[in-house]
PDB file of C-alpha atoms and ligand atoms in Angstrom:
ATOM      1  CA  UNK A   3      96.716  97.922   9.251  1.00 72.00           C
ATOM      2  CA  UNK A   4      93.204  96.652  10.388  1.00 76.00           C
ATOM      3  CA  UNK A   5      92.872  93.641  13.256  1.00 93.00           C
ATOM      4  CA  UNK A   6      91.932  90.977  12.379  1.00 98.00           C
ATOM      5  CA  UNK A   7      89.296  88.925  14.384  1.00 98.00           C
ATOM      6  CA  UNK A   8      90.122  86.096  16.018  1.00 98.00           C
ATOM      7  CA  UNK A   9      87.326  83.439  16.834  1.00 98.00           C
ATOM      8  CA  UNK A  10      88.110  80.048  18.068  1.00 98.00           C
ATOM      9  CA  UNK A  11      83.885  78.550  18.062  1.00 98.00           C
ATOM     10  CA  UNK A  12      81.703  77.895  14.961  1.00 98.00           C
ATOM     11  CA  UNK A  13      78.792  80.141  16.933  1.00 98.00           C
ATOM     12  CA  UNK A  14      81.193  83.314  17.024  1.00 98.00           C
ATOM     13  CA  UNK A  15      81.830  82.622  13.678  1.00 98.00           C
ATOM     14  CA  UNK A  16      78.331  82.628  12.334  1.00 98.00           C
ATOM     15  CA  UNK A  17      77.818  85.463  14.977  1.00 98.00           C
ATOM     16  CA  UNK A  18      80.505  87.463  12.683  1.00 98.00           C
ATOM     17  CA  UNK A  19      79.296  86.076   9.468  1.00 98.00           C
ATOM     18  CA  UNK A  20      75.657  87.587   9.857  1.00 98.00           C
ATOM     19  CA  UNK A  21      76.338  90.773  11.241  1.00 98.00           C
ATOM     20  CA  UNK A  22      78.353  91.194   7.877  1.00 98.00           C
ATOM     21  CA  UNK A  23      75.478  89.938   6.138  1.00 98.00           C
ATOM     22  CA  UNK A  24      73.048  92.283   7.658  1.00 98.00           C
ATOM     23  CA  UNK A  25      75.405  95.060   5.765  1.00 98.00           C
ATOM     24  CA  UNK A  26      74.928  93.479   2.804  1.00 98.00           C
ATOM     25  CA  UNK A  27      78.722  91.782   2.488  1.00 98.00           C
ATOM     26  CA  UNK A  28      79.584  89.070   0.438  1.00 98.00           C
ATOM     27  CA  UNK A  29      82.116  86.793   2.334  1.00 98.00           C
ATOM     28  CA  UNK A  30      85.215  84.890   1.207  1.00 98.00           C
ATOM     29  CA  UNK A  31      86.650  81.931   3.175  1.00 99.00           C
ATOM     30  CA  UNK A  32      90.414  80.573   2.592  1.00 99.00           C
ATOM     31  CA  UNK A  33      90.690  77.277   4.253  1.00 98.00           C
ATOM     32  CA  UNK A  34      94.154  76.845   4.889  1.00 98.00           C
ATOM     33  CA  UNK A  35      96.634  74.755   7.274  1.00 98.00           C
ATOM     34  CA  UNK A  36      98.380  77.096   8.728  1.00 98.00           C
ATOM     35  CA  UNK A  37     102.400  77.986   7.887  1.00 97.00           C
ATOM     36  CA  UNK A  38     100.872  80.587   5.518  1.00 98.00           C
ATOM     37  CA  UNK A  39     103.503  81.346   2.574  1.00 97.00           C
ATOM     38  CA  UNK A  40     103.053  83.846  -0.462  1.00 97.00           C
ATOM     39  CA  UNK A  41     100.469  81.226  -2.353  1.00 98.00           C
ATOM     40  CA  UNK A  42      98.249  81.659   0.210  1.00 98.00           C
ATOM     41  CA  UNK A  43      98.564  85.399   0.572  1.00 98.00           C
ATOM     42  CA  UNK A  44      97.479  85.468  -3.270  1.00 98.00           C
ATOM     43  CA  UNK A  45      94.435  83.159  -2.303  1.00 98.00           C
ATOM     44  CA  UNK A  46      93.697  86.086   0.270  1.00 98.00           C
ATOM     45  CA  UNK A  47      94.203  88.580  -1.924  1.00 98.00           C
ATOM     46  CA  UNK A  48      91.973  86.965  -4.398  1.00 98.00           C
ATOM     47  CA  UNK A  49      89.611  86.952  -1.902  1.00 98.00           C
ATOM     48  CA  UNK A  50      89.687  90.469  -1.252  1.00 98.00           C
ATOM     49  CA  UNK A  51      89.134  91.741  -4.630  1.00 98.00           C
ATOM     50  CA  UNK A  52      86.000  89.223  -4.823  1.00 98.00           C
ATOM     51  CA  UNK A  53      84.091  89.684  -1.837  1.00 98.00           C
ATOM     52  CA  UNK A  54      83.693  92.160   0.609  1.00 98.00           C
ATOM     53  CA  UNK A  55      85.018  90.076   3.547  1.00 98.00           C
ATOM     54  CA  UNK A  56      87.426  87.630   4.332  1.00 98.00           C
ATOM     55  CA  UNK A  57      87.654  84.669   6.387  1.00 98.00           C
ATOM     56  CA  UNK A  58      90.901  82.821   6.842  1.00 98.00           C
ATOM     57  CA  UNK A  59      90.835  79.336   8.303  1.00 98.00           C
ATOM     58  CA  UNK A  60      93.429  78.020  10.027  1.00 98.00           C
ATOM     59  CA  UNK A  61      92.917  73.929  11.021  1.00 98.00           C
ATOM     60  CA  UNK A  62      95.508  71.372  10.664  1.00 98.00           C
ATOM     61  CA  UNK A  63      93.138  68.745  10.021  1.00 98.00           C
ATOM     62  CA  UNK A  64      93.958  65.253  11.555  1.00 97.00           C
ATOM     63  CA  UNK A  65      91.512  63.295   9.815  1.00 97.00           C
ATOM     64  CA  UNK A  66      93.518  63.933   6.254  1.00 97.00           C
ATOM     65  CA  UNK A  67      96.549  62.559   7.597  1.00 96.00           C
ATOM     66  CA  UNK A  68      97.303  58.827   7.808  1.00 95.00           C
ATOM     67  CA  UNK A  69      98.694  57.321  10.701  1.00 93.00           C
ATOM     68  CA  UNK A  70     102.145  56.906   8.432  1.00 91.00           C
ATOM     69  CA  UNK A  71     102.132  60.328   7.674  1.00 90.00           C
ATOM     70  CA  UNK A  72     103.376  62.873  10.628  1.00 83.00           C
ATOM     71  CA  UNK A  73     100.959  64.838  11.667  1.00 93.00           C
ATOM     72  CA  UNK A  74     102.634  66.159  14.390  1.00 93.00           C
ATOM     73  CA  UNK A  75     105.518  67.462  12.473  1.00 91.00           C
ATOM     74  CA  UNK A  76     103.095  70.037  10.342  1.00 94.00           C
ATOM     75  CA  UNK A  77     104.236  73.513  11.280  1.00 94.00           C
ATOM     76  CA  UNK A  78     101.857  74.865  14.016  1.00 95.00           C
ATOM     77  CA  UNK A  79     103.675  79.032  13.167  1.00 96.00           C
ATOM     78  CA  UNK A  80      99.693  80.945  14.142  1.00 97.00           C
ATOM     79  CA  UNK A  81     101.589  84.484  15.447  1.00 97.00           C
ATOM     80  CA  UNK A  82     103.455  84.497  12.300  1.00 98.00           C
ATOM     81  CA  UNK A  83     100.585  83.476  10.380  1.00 98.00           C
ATOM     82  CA  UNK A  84      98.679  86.271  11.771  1.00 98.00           C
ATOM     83  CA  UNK A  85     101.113  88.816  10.960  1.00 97.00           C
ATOM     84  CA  UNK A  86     100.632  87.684   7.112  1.00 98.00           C
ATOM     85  CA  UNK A  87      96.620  87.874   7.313  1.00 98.00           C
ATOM     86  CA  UNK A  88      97.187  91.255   8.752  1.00 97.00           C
ATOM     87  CA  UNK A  89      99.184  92.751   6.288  1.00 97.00           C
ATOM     88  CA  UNK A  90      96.949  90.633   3.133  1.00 97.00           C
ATOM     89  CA  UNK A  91      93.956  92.673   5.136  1.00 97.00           C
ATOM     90  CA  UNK A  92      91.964  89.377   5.860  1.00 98.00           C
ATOM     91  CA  UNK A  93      88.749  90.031   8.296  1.00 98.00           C
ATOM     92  CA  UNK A  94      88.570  87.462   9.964  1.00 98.00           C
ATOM     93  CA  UNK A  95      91.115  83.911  11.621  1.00 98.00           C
ATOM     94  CA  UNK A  96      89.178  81.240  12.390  1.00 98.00           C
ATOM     95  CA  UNK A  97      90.972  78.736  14.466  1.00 98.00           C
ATOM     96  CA  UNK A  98      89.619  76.170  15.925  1.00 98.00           C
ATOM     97  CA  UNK A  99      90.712  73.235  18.176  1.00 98.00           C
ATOM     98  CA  UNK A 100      90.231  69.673  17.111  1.00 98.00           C
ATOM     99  CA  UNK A 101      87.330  69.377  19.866  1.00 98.00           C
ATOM    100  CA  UNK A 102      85.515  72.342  18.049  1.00 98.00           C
ATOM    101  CA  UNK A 103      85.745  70.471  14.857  1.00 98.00           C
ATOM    102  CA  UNK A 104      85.333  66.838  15.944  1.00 98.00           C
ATOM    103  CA  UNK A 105      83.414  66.411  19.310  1.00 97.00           C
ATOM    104  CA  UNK A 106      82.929  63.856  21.022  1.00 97.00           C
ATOM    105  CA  UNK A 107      80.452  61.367  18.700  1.00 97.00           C
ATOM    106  CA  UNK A 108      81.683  62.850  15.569  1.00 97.00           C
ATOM    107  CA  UNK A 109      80.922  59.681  12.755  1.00 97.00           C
ATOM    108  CA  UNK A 110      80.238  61.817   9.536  1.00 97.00           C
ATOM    109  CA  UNK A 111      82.454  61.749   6.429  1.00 96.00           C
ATOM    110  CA  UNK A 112      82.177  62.606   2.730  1.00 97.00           C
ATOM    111  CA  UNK A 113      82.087  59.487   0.564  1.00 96.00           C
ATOM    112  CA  UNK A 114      83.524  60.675  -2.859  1.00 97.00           C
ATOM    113  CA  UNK A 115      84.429  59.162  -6.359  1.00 96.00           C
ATOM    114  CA  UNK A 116      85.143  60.608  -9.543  1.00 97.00           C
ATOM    115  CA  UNK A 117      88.510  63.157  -9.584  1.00 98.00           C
ATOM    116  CA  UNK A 118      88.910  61.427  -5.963  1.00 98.00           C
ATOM    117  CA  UNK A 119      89.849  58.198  -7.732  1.00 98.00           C
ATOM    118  CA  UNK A 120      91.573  59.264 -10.498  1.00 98.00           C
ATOM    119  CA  UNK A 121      94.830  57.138  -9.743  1.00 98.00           C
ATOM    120  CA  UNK A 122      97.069  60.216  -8.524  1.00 98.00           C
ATOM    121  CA  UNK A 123      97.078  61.049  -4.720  1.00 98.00           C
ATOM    122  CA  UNK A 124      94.319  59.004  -3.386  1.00 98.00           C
ATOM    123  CA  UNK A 125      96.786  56.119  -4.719  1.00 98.00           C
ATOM    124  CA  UNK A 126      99.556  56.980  -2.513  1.00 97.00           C
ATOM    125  CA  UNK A 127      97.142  58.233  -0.106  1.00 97.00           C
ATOM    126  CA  UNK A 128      93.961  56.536   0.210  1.00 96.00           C
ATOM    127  CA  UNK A 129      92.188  57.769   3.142  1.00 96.00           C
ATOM    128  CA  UNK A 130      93.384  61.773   2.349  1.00 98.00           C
ATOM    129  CA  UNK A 131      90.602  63.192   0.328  1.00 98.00           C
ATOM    130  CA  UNK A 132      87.575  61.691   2.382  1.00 98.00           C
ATOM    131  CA  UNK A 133      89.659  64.032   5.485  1.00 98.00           C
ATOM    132  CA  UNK A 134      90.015  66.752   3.222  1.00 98.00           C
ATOM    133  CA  UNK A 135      85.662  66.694   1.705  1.00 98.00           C
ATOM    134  CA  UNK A 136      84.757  66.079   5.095  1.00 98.00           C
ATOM    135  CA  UNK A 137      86.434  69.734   6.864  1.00 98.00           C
ATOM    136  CA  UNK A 138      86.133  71.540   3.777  1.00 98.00           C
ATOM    137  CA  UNK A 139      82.196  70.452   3.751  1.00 98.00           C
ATOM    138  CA  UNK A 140      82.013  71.997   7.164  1.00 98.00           C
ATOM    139  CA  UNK A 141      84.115  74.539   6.714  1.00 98.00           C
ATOM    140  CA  UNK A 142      82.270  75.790   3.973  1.00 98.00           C
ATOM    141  CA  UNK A 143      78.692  75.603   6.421  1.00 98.00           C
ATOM    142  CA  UNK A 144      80.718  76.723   9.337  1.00 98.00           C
ATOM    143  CA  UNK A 145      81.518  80.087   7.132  1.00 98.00           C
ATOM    144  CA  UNK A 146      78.164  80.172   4.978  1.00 98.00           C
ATOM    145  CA  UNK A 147      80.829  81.966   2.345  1.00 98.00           C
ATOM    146  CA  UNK A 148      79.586  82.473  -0.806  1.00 98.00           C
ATOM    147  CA  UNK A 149      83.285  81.725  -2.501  1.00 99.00           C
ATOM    148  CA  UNK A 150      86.005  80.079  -1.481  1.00 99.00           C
ATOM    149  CA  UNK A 151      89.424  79.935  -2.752  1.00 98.00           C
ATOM    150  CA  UNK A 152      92.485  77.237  -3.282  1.00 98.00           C
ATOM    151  CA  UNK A 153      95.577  77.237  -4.835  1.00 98.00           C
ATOM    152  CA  UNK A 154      95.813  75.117  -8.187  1.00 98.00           C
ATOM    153  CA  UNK A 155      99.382  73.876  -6.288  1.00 98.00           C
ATOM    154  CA  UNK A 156      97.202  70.800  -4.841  1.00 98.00           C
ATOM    155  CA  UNK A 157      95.048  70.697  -8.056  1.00 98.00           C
ATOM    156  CA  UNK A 158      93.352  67.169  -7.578  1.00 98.00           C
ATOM    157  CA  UNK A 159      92.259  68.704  -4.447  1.00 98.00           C
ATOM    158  CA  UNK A 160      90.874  71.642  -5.927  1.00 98.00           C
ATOM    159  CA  UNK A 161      88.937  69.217  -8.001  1.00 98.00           C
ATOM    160  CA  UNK A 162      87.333  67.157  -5.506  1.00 98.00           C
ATOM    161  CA  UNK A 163      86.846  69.792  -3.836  1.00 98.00           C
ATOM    162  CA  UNK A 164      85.342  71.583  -6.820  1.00 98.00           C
ATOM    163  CA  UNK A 165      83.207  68.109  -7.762  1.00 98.00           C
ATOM    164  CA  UNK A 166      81.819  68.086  -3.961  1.00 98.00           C
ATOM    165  CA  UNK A 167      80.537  71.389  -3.735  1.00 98.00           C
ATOM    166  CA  UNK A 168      78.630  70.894  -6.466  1.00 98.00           C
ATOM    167  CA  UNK A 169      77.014  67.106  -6.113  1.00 98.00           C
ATOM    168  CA  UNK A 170      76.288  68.210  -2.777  1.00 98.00           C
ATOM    169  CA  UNK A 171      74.802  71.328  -3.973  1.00 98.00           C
ATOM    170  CA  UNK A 172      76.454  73.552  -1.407  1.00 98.00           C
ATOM    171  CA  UNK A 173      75.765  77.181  -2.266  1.00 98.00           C
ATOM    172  CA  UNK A 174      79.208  78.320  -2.964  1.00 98.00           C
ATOM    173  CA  UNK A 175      81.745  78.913  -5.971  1.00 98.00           C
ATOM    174  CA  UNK A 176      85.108  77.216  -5.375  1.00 98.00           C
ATOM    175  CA  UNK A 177      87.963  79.290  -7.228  1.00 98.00           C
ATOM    176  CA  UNK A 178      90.736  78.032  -8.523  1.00 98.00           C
ATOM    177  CA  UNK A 179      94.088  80.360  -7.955  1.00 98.00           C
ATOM    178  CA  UNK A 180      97.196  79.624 -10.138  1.00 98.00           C
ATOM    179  CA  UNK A 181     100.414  78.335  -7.833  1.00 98.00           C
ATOM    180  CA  UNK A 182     102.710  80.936  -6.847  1.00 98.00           C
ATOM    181  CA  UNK A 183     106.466  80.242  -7.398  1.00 98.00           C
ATOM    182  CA  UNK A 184     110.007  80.697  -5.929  1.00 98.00           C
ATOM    183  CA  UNK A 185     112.288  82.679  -8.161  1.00 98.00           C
ATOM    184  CA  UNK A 186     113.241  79.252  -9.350  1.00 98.00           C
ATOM    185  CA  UNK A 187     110.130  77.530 -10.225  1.00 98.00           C
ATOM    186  CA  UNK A 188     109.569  75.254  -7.035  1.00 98.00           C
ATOM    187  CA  UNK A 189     106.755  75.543  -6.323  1.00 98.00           C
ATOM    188  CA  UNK A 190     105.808  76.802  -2.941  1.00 98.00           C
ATOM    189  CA  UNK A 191     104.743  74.755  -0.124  1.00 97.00           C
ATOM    190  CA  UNK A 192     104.832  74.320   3.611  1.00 93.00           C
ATOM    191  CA  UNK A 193     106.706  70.958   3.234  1.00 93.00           C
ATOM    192  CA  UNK A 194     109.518  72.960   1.553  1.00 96.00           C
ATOM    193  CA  UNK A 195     111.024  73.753   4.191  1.00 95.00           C
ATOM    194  CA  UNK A 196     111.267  70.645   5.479  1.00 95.00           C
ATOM    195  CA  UNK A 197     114.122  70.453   2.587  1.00 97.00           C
ATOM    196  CA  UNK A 198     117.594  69.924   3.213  1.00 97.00           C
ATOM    197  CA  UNK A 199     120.115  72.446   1.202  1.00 98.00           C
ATOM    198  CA  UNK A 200     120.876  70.214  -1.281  1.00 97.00           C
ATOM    199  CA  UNK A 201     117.232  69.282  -1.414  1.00 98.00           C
ATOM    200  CA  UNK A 202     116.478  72.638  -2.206  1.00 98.00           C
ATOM    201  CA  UNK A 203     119.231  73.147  -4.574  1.00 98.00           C
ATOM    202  CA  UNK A 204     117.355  69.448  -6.430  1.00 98.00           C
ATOM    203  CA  UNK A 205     113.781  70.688  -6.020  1.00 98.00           C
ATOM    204  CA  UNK A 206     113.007  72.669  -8.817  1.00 98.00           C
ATOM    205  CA  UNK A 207     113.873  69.952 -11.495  1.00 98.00           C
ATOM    206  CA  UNK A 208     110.583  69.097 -10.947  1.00 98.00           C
ATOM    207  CA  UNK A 209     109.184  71.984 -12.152  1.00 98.00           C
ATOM    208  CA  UNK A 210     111.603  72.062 -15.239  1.00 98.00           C
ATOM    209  CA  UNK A 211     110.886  68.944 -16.453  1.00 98.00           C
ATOM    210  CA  UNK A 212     107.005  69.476 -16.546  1.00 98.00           C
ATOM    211  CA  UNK A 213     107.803  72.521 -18.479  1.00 98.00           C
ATOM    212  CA  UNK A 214     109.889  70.558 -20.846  1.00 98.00           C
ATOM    213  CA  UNK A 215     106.941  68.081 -21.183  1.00 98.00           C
ATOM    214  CA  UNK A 216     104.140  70.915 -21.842  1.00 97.00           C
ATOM    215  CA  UNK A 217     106.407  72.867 -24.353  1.00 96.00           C
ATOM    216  CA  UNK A 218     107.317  69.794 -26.519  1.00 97.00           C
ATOM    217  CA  UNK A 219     103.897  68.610 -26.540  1.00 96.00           C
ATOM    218  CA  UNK A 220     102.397  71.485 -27.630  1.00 93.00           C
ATOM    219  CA  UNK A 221     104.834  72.086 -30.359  1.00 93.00           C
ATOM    220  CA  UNK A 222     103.648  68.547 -31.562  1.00 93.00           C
ATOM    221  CA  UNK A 223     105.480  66.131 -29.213  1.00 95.00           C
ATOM    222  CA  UNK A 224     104.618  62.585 -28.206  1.00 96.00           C
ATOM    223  CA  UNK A 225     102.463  62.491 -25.028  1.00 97.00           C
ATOM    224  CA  UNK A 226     102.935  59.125 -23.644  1.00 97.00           C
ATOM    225  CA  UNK A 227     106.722  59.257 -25.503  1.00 97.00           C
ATOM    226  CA  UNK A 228     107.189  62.775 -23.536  1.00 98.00           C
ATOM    227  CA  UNK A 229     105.944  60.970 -20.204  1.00 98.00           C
ATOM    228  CA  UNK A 230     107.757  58.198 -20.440  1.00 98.00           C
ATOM    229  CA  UNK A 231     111.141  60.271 -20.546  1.00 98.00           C
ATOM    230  CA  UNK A 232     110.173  63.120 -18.256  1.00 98.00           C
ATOM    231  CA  UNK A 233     109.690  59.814 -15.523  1.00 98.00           C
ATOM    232  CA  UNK A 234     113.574  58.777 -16.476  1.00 98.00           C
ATOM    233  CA  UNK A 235     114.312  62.381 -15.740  1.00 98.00           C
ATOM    234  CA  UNK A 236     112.852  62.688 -12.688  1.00 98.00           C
ATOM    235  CA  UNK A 237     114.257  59.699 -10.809  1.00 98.00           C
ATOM    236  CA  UNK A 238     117.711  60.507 -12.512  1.00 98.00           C
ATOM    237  CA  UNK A 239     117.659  64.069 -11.132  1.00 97.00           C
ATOM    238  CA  UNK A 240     117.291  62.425  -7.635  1.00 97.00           C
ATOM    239  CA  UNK A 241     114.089  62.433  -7.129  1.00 98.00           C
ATOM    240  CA  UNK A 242     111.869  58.901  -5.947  1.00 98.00           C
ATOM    241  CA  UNK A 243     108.878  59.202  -8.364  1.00 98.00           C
ATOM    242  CA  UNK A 244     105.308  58.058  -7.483  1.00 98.00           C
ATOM    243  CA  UNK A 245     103.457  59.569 -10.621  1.00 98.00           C
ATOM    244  CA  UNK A 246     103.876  61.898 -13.480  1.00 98.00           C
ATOM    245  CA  UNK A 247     100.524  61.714 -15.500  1.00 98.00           C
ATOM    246  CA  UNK A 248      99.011  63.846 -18.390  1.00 98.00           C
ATOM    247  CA  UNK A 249      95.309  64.091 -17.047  1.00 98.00           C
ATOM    248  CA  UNK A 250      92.082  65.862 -18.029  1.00 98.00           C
ATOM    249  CA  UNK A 251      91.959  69.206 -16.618  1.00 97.00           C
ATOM    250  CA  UNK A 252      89.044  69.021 -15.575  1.00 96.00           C
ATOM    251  CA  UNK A 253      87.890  65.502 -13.916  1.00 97.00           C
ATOM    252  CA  UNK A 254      91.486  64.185 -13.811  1.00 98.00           C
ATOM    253  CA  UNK A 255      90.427  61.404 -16.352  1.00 98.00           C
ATOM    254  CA  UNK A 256      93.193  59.992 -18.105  1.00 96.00           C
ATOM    255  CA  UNK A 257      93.791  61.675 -21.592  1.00 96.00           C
ATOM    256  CA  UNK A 258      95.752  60.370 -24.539  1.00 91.00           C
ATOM    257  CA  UNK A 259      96.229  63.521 -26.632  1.00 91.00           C
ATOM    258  CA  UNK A 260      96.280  67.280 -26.085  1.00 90.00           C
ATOM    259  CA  UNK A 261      93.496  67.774 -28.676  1.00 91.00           C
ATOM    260  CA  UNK A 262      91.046  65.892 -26.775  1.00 93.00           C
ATOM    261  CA  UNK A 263      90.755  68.132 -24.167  1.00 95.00           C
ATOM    262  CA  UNK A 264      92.200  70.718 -21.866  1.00 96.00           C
ATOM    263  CA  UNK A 265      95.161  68.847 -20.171  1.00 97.00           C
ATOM    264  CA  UNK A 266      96.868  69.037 -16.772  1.00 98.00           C
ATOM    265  CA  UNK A 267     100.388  66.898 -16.125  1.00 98.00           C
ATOM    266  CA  UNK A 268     100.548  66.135 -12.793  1.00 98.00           C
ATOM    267  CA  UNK A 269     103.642  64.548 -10.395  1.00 98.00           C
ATOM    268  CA  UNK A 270     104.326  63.563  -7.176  1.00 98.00           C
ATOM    269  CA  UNK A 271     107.534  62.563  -6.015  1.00 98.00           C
ATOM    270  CA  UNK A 272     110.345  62.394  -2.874  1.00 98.00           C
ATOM    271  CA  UNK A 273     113.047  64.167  -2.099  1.00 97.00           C
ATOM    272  CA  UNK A 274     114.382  62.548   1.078  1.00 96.00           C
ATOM    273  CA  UNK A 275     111.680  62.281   3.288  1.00 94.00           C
ATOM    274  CA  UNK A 276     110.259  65.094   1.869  1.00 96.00           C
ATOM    275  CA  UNK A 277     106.858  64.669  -0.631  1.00 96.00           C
ATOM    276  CA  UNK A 278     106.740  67.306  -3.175  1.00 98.00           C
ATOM    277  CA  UNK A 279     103.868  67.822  -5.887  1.00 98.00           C
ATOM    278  CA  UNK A 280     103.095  69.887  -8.281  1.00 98.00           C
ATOM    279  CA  UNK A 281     101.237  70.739 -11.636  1.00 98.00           C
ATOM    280  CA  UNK A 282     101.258  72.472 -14.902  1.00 98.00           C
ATOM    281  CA  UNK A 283      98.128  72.837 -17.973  1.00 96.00           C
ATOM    282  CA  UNK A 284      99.158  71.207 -20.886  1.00 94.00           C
ATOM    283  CA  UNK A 285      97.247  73.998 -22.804  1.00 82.00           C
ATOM    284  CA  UNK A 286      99.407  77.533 -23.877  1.00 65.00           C
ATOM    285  CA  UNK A 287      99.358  80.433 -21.725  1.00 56.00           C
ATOM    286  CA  UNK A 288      98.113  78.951 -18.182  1.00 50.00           C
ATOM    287  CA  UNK A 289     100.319  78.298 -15.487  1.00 53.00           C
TER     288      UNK A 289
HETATM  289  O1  LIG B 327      95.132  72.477   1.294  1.00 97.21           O
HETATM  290  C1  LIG B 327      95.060  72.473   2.537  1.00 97.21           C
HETATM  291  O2  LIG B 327      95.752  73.218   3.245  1.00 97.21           O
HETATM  292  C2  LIG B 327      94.077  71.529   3.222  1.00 97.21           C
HETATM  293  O3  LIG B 327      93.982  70.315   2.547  1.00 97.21           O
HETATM  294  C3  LIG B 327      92.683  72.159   3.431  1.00 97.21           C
HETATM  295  C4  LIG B 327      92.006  72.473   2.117  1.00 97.21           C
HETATM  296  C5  LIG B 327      92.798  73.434   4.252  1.00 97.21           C
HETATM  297  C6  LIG B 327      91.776  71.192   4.197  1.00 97.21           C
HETATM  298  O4  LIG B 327      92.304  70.867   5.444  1.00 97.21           O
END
């Protein structure tokens, strides 16, 4: 199994970066959180079949957390996490500390609209995606990658995300990789494990009910009727329910039948004091 390299600075990074460009490599950044699980493997391996080298990033952002939301209690697991870059035969960690990231000074952020405001997230979360533009925006210079890859799990992310890269004309291709499942449909996460047993045991309701949703739609089903009862299902299964929307796949714009476009249901709801999303196409044979 190769090493992989560890750098800590933005100049070792771009040190690394354009000695691999100088062979000719194309380079493939994964910007992750850390507590890497299987979907994130995939987004490596996806990597690895599309460029010639890999850069993992590992950076639990503060600036996409609110103050209500703990960001001290995000799993910090970086040995473990290495072992699973290692074995997914990722190039190169980088890991920086918050001073790397954000010194001293640092006033900068990415002002965004569009699949930002859709009504989803950003409504239970208002200051998340501006966080989320802003390190991805740097990551993406940090790396000078020519792709970069996220998992469809957080797809309004992947949107903005998607939307920013290309307003801001950065001179990458953002890839979209479909969510990788438990055995039981929940899909996976690094909040899962903040889930008691019988949270567990609840957790993959959500999963089934968008299912139910998407198959009875397609096979001619009421949309909004659909919606309205997959809501009732969710709270009655246990769950506290912020949304469950039918959106447009593509810039999260609300959508009122599955002929008029691609569609993408969405939800977001609490287990405890555990947050769970998740996300399935409304259009046959995607996941
Ligand atoms: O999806 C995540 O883990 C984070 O939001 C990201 C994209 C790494 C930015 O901090």
């Amino acid at each position: 199994m190769a090493e992989v390299i560890i750098t800590r600075t933005v100049a070792e990074l771009r040190r690394i970066v354009k000695a691999y460009r100088k062979e000719d490599e194309t380079i493939g950044v994964v910007p992750t959180m850390g507590a890497l699980h299987d979907g994130h493997v995939a987004l490596v391996q996806e990597a690895r079949r599309r460029a010639g080298r890999v850069v993992a990033t590992i950076f639990v952002n503060p600036s996409q957390f609110a103050p209500t939301e703990d960001l001290s209690k995000y799993p910090r697991t970086e040995a473990a996490d290495l072992t699973r870059l290692r074995e997914a035969e990722c190039d190169v960690l980088f890991a920086p500390g918050v001073n790397e990231v954000y010194p001293e000074g640092f006033t900068t952020t990415v002002s965004l609209e569009g699949p930002a405001a859709a009504g989803l997230e950003d409504r239970f979360r208002p200051t998340h995606f501006a966080g989320v533009a802003t390190i991805v925006a740097k990551l993406f210079t940090m790396s000078g990658a020519d792709i970069a890859l996220f998992g469809e799990k957080d797809y309004q992310q992947l949107c903005v995300v998607r939307r920013m890269a290309r307003d801001l004309d950065l001179p990458i291709e953002v890839i979209g990789v479909p969510t990788i499942r438990e055995a039981d449909g929940l899909a996976m996460s690094s909040r899962n494990r903040f889930l008691s047993p019988k949270e567990r045991g609840l957790a993959p309701t959500l999963h089934r009910i968008l299912q139910h949703i998407s198959e009875t739609v397609r096979s001619g089903g009421d949309l909004e009727g659909e919606l309205a009862k997959g809501r009732i299902a969710v709270e009655e299964a246990g769950f506290r329910l912020d949304y469950l929307e039918a959106r447009k796949a593509d810039d999260l714009a609300p959508l009122a039948s599955p002929n008029e476009a691609p569609g993408r249901l969405l939800v977001a709801a609490r287990l405890g004091t555990t947050r769970l999303i998740d996300n399935i196409s409304l259009t046959p044979s995607s996941n």
